[in-house]
CSV table of C-alpha atoms and ligand atoms in Angstrom, one decimal:
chain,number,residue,atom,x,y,z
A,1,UNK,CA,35.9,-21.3,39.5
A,2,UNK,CA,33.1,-20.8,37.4
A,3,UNK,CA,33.6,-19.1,34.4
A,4,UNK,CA,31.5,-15.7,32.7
A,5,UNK,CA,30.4,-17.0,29.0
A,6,UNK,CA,30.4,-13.7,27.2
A,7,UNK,CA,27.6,-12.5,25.8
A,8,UNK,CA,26.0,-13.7,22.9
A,9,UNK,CA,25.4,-11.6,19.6
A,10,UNK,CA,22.2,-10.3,19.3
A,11,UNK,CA,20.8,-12.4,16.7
A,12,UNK,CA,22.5,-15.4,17.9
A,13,UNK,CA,20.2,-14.2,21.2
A,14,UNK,CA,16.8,-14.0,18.8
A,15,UNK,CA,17.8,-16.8,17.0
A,16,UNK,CA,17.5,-14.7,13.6
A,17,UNK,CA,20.0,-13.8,10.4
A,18,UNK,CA,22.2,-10.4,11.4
A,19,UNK,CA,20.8,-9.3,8.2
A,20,UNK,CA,17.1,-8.7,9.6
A,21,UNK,CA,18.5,-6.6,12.7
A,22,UNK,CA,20.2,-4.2,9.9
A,23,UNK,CA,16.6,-4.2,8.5
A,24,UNK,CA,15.6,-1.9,11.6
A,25,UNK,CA,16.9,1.5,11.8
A,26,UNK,CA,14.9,2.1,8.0
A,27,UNK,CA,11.3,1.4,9.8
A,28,UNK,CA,11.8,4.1,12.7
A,29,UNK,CA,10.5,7.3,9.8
A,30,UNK,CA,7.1,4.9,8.4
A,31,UNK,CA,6.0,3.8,12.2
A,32,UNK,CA,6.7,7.5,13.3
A,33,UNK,CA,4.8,9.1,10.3
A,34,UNK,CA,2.1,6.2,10.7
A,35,UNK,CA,1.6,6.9,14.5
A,36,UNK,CA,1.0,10.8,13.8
A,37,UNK,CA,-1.5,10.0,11.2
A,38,UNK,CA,-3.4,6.9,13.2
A,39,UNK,CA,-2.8,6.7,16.6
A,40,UNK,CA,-5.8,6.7,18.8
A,41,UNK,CA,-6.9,9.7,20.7
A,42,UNK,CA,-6.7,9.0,24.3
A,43,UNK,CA,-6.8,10.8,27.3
A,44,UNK,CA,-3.3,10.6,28.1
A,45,UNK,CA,-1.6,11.3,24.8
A,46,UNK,CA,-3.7,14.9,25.4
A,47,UNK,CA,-1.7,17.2,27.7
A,48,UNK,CA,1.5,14.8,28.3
A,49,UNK,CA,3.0,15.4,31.2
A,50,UNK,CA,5.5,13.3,33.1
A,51,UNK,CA,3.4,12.9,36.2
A,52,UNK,CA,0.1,11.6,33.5
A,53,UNK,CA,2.5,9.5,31.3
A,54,UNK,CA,3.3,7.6,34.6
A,55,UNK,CA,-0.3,7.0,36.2
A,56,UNK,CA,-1.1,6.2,32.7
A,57,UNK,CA,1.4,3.5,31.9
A,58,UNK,CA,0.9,2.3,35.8
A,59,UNK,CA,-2.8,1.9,35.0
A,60,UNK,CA,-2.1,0.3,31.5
A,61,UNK,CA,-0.4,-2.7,32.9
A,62,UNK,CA,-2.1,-5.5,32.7
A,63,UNK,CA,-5.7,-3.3,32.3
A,64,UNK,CA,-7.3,-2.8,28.8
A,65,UNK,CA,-7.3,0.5,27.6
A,66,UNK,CA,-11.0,1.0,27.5
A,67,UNK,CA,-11.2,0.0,31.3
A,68,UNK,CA,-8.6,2.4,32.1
A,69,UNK,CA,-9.7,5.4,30.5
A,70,UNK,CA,-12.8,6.3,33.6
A,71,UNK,CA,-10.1,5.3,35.8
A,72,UNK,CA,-7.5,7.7,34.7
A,73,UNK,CA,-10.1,10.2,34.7
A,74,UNK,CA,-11.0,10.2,38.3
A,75,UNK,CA,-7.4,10.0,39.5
A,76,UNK,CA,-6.3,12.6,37.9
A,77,UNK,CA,-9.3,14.6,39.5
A,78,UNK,CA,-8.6,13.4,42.1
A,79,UNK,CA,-5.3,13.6,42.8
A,80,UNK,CA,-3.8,16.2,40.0
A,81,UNK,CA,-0.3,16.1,41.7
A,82,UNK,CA,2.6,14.1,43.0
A,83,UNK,CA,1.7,16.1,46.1
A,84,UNK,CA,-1.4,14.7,46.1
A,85,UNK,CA,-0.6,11.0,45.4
A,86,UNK,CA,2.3,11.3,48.5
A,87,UNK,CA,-0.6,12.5,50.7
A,88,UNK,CA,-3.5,10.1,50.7
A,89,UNK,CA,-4.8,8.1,53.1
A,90,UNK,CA,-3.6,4.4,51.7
A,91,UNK,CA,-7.3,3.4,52.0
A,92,UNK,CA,-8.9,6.4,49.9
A,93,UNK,CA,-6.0,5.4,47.9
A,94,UNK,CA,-7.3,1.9,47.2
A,95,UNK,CA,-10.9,3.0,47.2
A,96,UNK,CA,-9.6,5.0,43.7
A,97,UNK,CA,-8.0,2.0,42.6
A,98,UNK,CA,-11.1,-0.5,43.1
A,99,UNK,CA,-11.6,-2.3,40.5
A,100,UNK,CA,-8.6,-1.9,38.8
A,101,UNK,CA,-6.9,-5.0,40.1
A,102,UNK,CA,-3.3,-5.7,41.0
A,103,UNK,CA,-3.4,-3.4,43.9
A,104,UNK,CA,0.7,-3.3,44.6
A,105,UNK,CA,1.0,-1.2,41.5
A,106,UNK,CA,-1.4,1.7,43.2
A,107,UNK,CA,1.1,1.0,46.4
A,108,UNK,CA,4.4,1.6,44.5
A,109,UNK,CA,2.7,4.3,42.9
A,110,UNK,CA,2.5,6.3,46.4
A,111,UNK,CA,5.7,5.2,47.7
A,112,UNK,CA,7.3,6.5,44.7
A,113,UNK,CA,4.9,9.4,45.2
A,114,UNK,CA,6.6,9.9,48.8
A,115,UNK,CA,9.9,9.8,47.3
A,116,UNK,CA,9.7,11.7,44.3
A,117,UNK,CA,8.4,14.4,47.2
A,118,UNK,CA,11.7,14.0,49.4
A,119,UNK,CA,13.9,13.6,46.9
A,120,UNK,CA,13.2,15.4,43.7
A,121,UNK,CA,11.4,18.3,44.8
A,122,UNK,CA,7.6,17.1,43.6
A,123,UNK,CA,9.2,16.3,40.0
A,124,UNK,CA,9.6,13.0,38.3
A,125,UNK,CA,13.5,13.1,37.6
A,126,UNK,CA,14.5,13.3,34.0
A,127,UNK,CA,16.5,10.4,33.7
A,128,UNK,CA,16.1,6.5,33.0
A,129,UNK,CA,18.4,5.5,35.9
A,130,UNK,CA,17.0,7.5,38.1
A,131,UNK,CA,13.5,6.9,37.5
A,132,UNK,CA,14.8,2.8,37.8
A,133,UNK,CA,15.3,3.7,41.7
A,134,UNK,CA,11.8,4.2,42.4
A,135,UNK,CA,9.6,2.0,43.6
A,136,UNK,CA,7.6,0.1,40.4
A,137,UNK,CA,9.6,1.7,37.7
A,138,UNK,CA,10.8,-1.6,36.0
A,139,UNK,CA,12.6,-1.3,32.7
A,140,UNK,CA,9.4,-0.7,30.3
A,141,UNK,CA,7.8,1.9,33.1
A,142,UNK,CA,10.9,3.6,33.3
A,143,UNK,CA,11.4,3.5,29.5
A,144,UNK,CA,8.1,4.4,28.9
A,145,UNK,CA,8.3,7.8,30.9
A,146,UNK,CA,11.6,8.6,30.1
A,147,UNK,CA,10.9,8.9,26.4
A,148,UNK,CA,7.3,9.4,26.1
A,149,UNK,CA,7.3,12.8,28.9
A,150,UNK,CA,11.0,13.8,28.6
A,151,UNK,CA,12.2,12.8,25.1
A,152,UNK,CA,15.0,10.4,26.2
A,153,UNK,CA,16.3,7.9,23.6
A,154,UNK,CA,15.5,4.6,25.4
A,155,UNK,CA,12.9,1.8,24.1
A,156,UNK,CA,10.0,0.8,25.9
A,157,UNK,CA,9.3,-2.5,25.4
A,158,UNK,CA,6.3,-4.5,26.2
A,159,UNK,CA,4.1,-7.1,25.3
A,160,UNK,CA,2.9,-5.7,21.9
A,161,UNK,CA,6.6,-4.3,21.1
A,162,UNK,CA,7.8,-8.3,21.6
A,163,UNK,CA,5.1,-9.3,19.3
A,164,UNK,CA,5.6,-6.6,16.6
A,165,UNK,CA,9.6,-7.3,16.6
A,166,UNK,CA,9.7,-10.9,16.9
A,167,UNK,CA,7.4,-11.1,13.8
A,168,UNK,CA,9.4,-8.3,11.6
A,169,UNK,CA,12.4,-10.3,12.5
A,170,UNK,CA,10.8,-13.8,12.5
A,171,UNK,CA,12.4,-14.5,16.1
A,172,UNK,CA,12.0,-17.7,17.2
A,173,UNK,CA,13.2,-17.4,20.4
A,174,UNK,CA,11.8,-17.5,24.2
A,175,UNK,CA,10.2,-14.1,24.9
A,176,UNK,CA,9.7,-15.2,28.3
A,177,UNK,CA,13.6,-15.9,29.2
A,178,UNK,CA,15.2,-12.7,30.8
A,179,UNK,CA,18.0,-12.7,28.1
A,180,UNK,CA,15.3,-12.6,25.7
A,181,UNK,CA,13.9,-9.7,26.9
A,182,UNK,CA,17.1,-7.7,26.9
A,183,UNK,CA,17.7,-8.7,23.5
A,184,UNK,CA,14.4,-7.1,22.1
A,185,UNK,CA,15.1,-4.1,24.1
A,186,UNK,CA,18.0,-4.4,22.6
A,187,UNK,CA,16.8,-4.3,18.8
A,188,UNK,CA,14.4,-1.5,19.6
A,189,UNK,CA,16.9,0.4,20.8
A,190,UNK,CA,18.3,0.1,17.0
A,191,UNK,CA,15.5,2.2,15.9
A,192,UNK,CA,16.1,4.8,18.0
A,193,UNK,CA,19.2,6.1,16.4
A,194,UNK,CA,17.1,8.5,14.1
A,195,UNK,CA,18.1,12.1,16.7
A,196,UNK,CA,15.6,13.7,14.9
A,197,UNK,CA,12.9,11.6,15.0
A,198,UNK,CA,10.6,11.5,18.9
A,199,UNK,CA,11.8,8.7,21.0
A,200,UNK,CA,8.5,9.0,22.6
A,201,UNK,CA,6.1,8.6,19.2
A,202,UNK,CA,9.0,5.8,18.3
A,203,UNK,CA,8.5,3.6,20.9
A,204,UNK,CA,4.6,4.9,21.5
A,205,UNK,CA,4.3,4.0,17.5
A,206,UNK,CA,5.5,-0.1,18.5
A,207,UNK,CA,3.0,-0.2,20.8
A,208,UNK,CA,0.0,1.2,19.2
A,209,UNK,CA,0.9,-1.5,16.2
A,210,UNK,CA,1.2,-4.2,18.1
A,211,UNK,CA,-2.4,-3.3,19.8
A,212,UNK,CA,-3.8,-2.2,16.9
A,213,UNK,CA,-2.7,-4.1,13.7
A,214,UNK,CA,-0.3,-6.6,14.8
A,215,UNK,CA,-2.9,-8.3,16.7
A,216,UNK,CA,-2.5,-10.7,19.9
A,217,UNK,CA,-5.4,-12.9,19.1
A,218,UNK,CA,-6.4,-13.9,15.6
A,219,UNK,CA,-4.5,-12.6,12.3
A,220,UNK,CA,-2.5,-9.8,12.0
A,221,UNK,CA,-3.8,-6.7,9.7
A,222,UNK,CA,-1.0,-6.7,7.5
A,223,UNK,CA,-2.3,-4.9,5.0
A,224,UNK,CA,-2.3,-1.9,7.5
A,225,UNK,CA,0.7,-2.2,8.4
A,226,UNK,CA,3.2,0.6,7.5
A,227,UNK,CA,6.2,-1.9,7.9
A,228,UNK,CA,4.2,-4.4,5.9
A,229,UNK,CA,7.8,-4.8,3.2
A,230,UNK,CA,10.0,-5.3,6.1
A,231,UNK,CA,8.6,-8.2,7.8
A,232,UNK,CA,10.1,-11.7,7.6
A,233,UNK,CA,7.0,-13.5,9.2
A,234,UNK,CA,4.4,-11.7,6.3
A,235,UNK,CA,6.8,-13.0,4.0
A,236,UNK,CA,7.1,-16.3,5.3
A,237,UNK,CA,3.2,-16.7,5.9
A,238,UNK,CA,4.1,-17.4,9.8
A,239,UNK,CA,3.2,-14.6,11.8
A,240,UNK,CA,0.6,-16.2,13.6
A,241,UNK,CA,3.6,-18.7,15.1
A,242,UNK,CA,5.0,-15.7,17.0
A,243,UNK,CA,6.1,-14.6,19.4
A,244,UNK,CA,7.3,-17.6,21.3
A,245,UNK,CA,6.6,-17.4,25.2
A,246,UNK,CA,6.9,-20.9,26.7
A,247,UNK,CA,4.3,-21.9,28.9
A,248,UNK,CA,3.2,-20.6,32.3
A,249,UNK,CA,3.2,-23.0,35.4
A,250,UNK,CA,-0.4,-24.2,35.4
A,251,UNK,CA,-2.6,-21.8,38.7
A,252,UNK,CA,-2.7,-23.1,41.7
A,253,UNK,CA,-6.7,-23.8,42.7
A,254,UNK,CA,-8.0,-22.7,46.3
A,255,UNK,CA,-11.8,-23.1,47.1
A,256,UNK,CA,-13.1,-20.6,49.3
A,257,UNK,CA,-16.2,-19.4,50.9
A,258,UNK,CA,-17.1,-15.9,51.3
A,259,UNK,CA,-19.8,-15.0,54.0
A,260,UNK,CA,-21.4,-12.2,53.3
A,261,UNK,CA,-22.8,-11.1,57.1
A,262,UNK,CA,-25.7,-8.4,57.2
A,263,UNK,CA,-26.9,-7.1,60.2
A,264,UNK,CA,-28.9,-3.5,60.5
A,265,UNK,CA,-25.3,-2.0,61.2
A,266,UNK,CA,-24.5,-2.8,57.9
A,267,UNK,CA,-22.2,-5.7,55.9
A,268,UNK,CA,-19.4,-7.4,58.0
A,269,UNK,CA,-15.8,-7.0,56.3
A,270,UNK,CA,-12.5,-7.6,57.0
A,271,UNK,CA,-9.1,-5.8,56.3
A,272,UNK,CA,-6.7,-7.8,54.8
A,273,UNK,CA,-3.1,-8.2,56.0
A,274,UNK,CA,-0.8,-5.4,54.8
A,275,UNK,CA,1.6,-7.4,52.7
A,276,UNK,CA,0.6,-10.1,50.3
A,277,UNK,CA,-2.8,-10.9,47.7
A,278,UNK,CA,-5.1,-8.0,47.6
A,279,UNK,CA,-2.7,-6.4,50.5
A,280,UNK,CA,-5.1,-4.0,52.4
A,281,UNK,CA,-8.6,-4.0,50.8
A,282,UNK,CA,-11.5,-5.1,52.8
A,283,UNK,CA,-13.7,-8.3,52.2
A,284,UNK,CA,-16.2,-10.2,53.5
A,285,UNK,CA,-15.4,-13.1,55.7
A,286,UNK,CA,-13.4,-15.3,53.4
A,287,UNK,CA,-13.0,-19.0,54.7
A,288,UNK,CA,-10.8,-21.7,53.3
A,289,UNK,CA,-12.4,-24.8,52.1
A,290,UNK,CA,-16.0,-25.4,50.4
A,291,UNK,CA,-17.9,-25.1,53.6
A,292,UNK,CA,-21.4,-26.1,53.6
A,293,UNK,CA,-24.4,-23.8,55.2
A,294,UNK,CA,-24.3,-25.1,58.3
A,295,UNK,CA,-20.4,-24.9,58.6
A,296,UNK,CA,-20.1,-21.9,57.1
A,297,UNK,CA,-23.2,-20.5,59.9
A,298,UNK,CA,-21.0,-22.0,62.3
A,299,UNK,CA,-17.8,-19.8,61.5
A,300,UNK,CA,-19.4,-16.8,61.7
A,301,UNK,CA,-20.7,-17.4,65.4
A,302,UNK,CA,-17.2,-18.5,66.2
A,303,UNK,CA,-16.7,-14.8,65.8
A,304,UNK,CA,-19.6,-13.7,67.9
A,305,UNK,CA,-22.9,-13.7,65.1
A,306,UNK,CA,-26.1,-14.7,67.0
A,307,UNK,CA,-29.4,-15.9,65.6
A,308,UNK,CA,-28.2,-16.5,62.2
A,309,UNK,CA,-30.4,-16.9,59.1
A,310,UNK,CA,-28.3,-18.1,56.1
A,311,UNK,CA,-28.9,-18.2,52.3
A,312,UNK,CA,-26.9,-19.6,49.6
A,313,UNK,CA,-25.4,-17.1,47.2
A,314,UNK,CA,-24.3,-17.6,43.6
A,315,UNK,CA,-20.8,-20.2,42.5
A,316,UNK,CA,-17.7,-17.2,41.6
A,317,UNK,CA,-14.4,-17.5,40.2
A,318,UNK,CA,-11.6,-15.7,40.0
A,319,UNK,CA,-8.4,-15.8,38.7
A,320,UNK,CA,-5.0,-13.9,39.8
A,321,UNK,CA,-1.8,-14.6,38.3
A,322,UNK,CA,-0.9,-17.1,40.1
A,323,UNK,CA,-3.5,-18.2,41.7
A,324,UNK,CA,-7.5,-19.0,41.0
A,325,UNK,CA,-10.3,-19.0,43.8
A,326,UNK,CA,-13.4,-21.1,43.3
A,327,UNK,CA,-15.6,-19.4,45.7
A,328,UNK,CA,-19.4,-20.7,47.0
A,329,UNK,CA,-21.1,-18.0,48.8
A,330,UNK,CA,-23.5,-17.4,51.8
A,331,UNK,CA,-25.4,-14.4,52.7
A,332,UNK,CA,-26.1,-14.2,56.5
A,333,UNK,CA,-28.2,-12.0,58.2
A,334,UNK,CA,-27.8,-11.4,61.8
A,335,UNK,CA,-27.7,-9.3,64.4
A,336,UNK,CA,-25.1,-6.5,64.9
A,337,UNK,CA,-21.9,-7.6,67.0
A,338,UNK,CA,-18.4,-7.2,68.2
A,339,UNK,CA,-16.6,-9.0,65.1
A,340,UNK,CA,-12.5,-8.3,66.2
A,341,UNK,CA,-11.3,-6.4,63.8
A,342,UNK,CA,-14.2,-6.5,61.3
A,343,UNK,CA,-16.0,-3.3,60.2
A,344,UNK,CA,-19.8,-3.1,60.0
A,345,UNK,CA,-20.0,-1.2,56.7
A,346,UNK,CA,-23.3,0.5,55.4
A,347,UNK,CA,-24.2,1.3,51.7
A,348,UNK,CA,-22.7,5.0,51.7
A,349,UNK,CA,-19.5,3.8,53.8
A,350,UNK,CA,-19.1,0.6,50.9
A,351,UNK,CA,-19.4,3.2,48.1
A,352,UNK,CA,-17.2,5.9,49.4
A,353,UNK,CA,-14.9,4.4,52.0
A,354,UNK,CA,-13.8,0.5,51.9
A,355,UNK,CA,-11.7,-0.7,48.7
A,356,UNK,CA,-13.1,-4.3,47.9
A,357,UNK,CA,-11.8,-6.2,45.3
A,358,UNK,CA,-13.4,-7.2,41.9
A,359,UNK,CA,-12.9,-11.1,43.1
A,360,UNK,CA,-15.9,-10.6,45.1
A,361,UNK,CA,-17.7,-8.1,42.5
A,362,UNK,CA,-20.6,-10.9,42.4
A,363,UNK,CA,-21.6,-11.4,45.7
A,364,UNK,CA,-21.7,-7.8,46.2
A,365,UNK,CA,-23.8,-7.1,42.5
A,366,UNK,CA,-27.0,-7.4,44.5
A,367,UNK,CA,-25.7,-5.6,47.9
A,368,UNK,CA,-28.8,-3.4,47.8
A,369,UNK,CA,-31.3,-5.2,47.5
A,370,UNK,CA,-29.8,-7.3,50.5
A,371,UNK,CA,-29.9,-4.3,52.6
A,372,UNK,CA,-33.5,-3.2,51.6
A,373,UNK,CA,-34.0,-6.8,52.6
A,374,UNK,CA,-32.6,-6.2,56.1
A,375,UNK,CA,-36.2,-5.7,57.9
A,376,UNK,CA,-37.8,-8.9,56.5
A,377,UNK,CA,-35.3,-11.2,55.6
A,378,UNK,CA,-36.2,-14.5,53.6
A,379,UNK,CA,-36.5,-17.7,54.8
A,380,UNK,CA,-33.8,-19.9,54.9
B,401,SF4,FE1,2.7,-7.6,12.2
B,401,SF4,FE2,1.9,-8.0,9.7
B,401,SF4,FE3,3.1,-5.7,10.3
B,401,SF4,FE4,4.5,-8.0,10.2
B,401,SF4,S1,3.4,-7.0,8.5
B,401,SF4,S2,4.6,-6.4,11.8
B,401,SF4,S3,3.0,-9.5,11.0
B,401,SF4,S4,1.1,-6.5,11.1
């Protein structure tokens, strides 16, 4: 029978002296009173309201803040309510998400959408646990909402929050292991003993030091930094060191080809397959392999294409998390025809209709002057 170790202490977990964690609870008043006075004004710390705190942290995963700001924007316009968000059509859905990149996250966010509806009555609930049921509310989403819009004492923890408490502490240990993780949510949670202070600024105040002054890449600001006499890494001239995160499994490479087919009907794309990479946005015809011209010519009449004219397009890469595509490209014109379950899609139907992803942003930079090309198209 296997046996349950018991849990280790919490600096045993971090790998740091007891005496550091007690160190804690004393910085909640100076990163609370620092984030009132400096935080940046963005569009989402205006007006909080649980259903804005949630798009908001949603679209901040992964996504610069800069990048998400338009975005947030026009979704909000667009969709002002949970109602709203239930209701769309998944593809307008996506078409407001372009760009954005890891499209599950806009998927979870209508699913949750759909049960927040039948459920809750239209409201985000006010609790932690309950918010964990939803679809995409992991521990930091569900943290994040739960004391940023409702003023509930749990931390929030991500990226910059690991960084900013594994220096204080001078943590040596894994931030990528699970019981890591739990650990630092575990010291943040020490901060937030101070009932009079916000849980929401608290953990809000973590975050905006670690993207602000604590920085990911290159040296730290320290001399900003309102927690500056607490911090075991300043001290120790190490912070650069930290946090520890132990190396990703290298990508996996795929070559591709991406045909981009124009006939007068418009360009030729495809819906991808409901579940998986880029699940449900459209794209041109993607082949696997480095096909040359001729082969790649030869795919598309396999589908029907007639009297082809092809033209090589511009090298791309992209890079998903676990996977990168190195992608030569073709532009084909040809005349309209029956493609399965292709769509022919025309400049005003591309801008306003079909979601395509940013992996094929390149071939597509130049999509109008390909169509103004349609009547007198190059030689090959
Ligand atoms: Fe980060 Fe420097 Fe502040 Fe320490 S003192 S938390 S290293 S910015």
């Amino acid at each position: 029978m296997k046996i349950k170790q018991p849990p280790l202490p919490l600096h045993e977990t971090l790998l740091c002296t007891p005496a550091r964690l007690d160190v804690l609870p004393a910085l909640t008043a100076p990163l609370v009173d620092w984030y009132r006075r400096s935080a940046r004004d963005l569009p989402w710390r205006r007006g909080i309201t649980p259903y804005r705190t949630w798009i908001s942290e949603v679209m901040l995963q992964q996504t610069r803040v800069e990048a998400v700001k338009g975005y947030f924007a026009r979704f909000l316009e667009a969709l002002p309510t949970v109602e709203a968000l239930a209701a769309i059509p998944e593809d307008a859905l996506l078409k407001l998400w372009e760009g954005l990149g890891y499209y599950s996250r806009a998927r979870n966010l209508q699913r949750a959408a759909r049960l927040i509806v039948e459920r809750h009555g239209g409201m985000l609930p006010a609790s932690c646990a309950a918010l964990r049921e939803l679809p995409g509310f992991g521990e930091y989403t569900a943290g994040a909402v739960a004391s940023i819009a409702f003023g509930i004492p749990v931390p929030a923890v991500d990226g910059n929050v690991y960084r900013v408490l594994s220096r204080i502490l001078l943590s040596y240990a894994d931030t990528s292991r699970p019981a890591v993780k739990a650990a630092f949510r575990e010291a943040a949670a020490l901060l937030l003993t101070d009932n009079s202070r916000s849980p929401g600024d608290l953990n809000q105040a973590l975050m905006e030091l670690g993207a602000t002054v604590c920085l990911p890449n290159g040296p730290p600001l320290c001399e900003r930094c309102p927690v500056a006499p607490h911090c075991a890494a300043r001290r120790e001239g190490c912070a650069a060191d930290l946090p520890v995160k132990a190396a990703k499994k290298p990508r996996r490479i795929e070559e591709r080809t991406i045909v981009l087919a124009l006939s007068p009907d418009g360009v030729l794309l495809f819906r991808r397959p409901d579940t998986g990479l880029l699940a449900g946005m459209y794209e041109p015809l993607n082949l696997e392999g480095r096909l040359d011209a001729p082969a790649a010519g030869a795919a598309l009449e396999a589908l029907g294409a007639r009297a082809c004219k092809t033209l090589p397009l511009a090298a791309a890469k992209h890079i998903f998390s676990h996977v990168e595509w190195r992608m030569r490209g073709y532009l084909v014109y040809c005349a309209p025809f029956s493609a399965g379950n292709g769509v022919w899609a025309d400049a005003s139907a591309l801008a306003g209709a079909y979601a395509v992803p940013s992996a094929f942003r390149v071939f597509f930079a130049d999509i109008d002057r390909y169509f103004n090309m349609l009547e007198a198209p190059p030689a090959e």
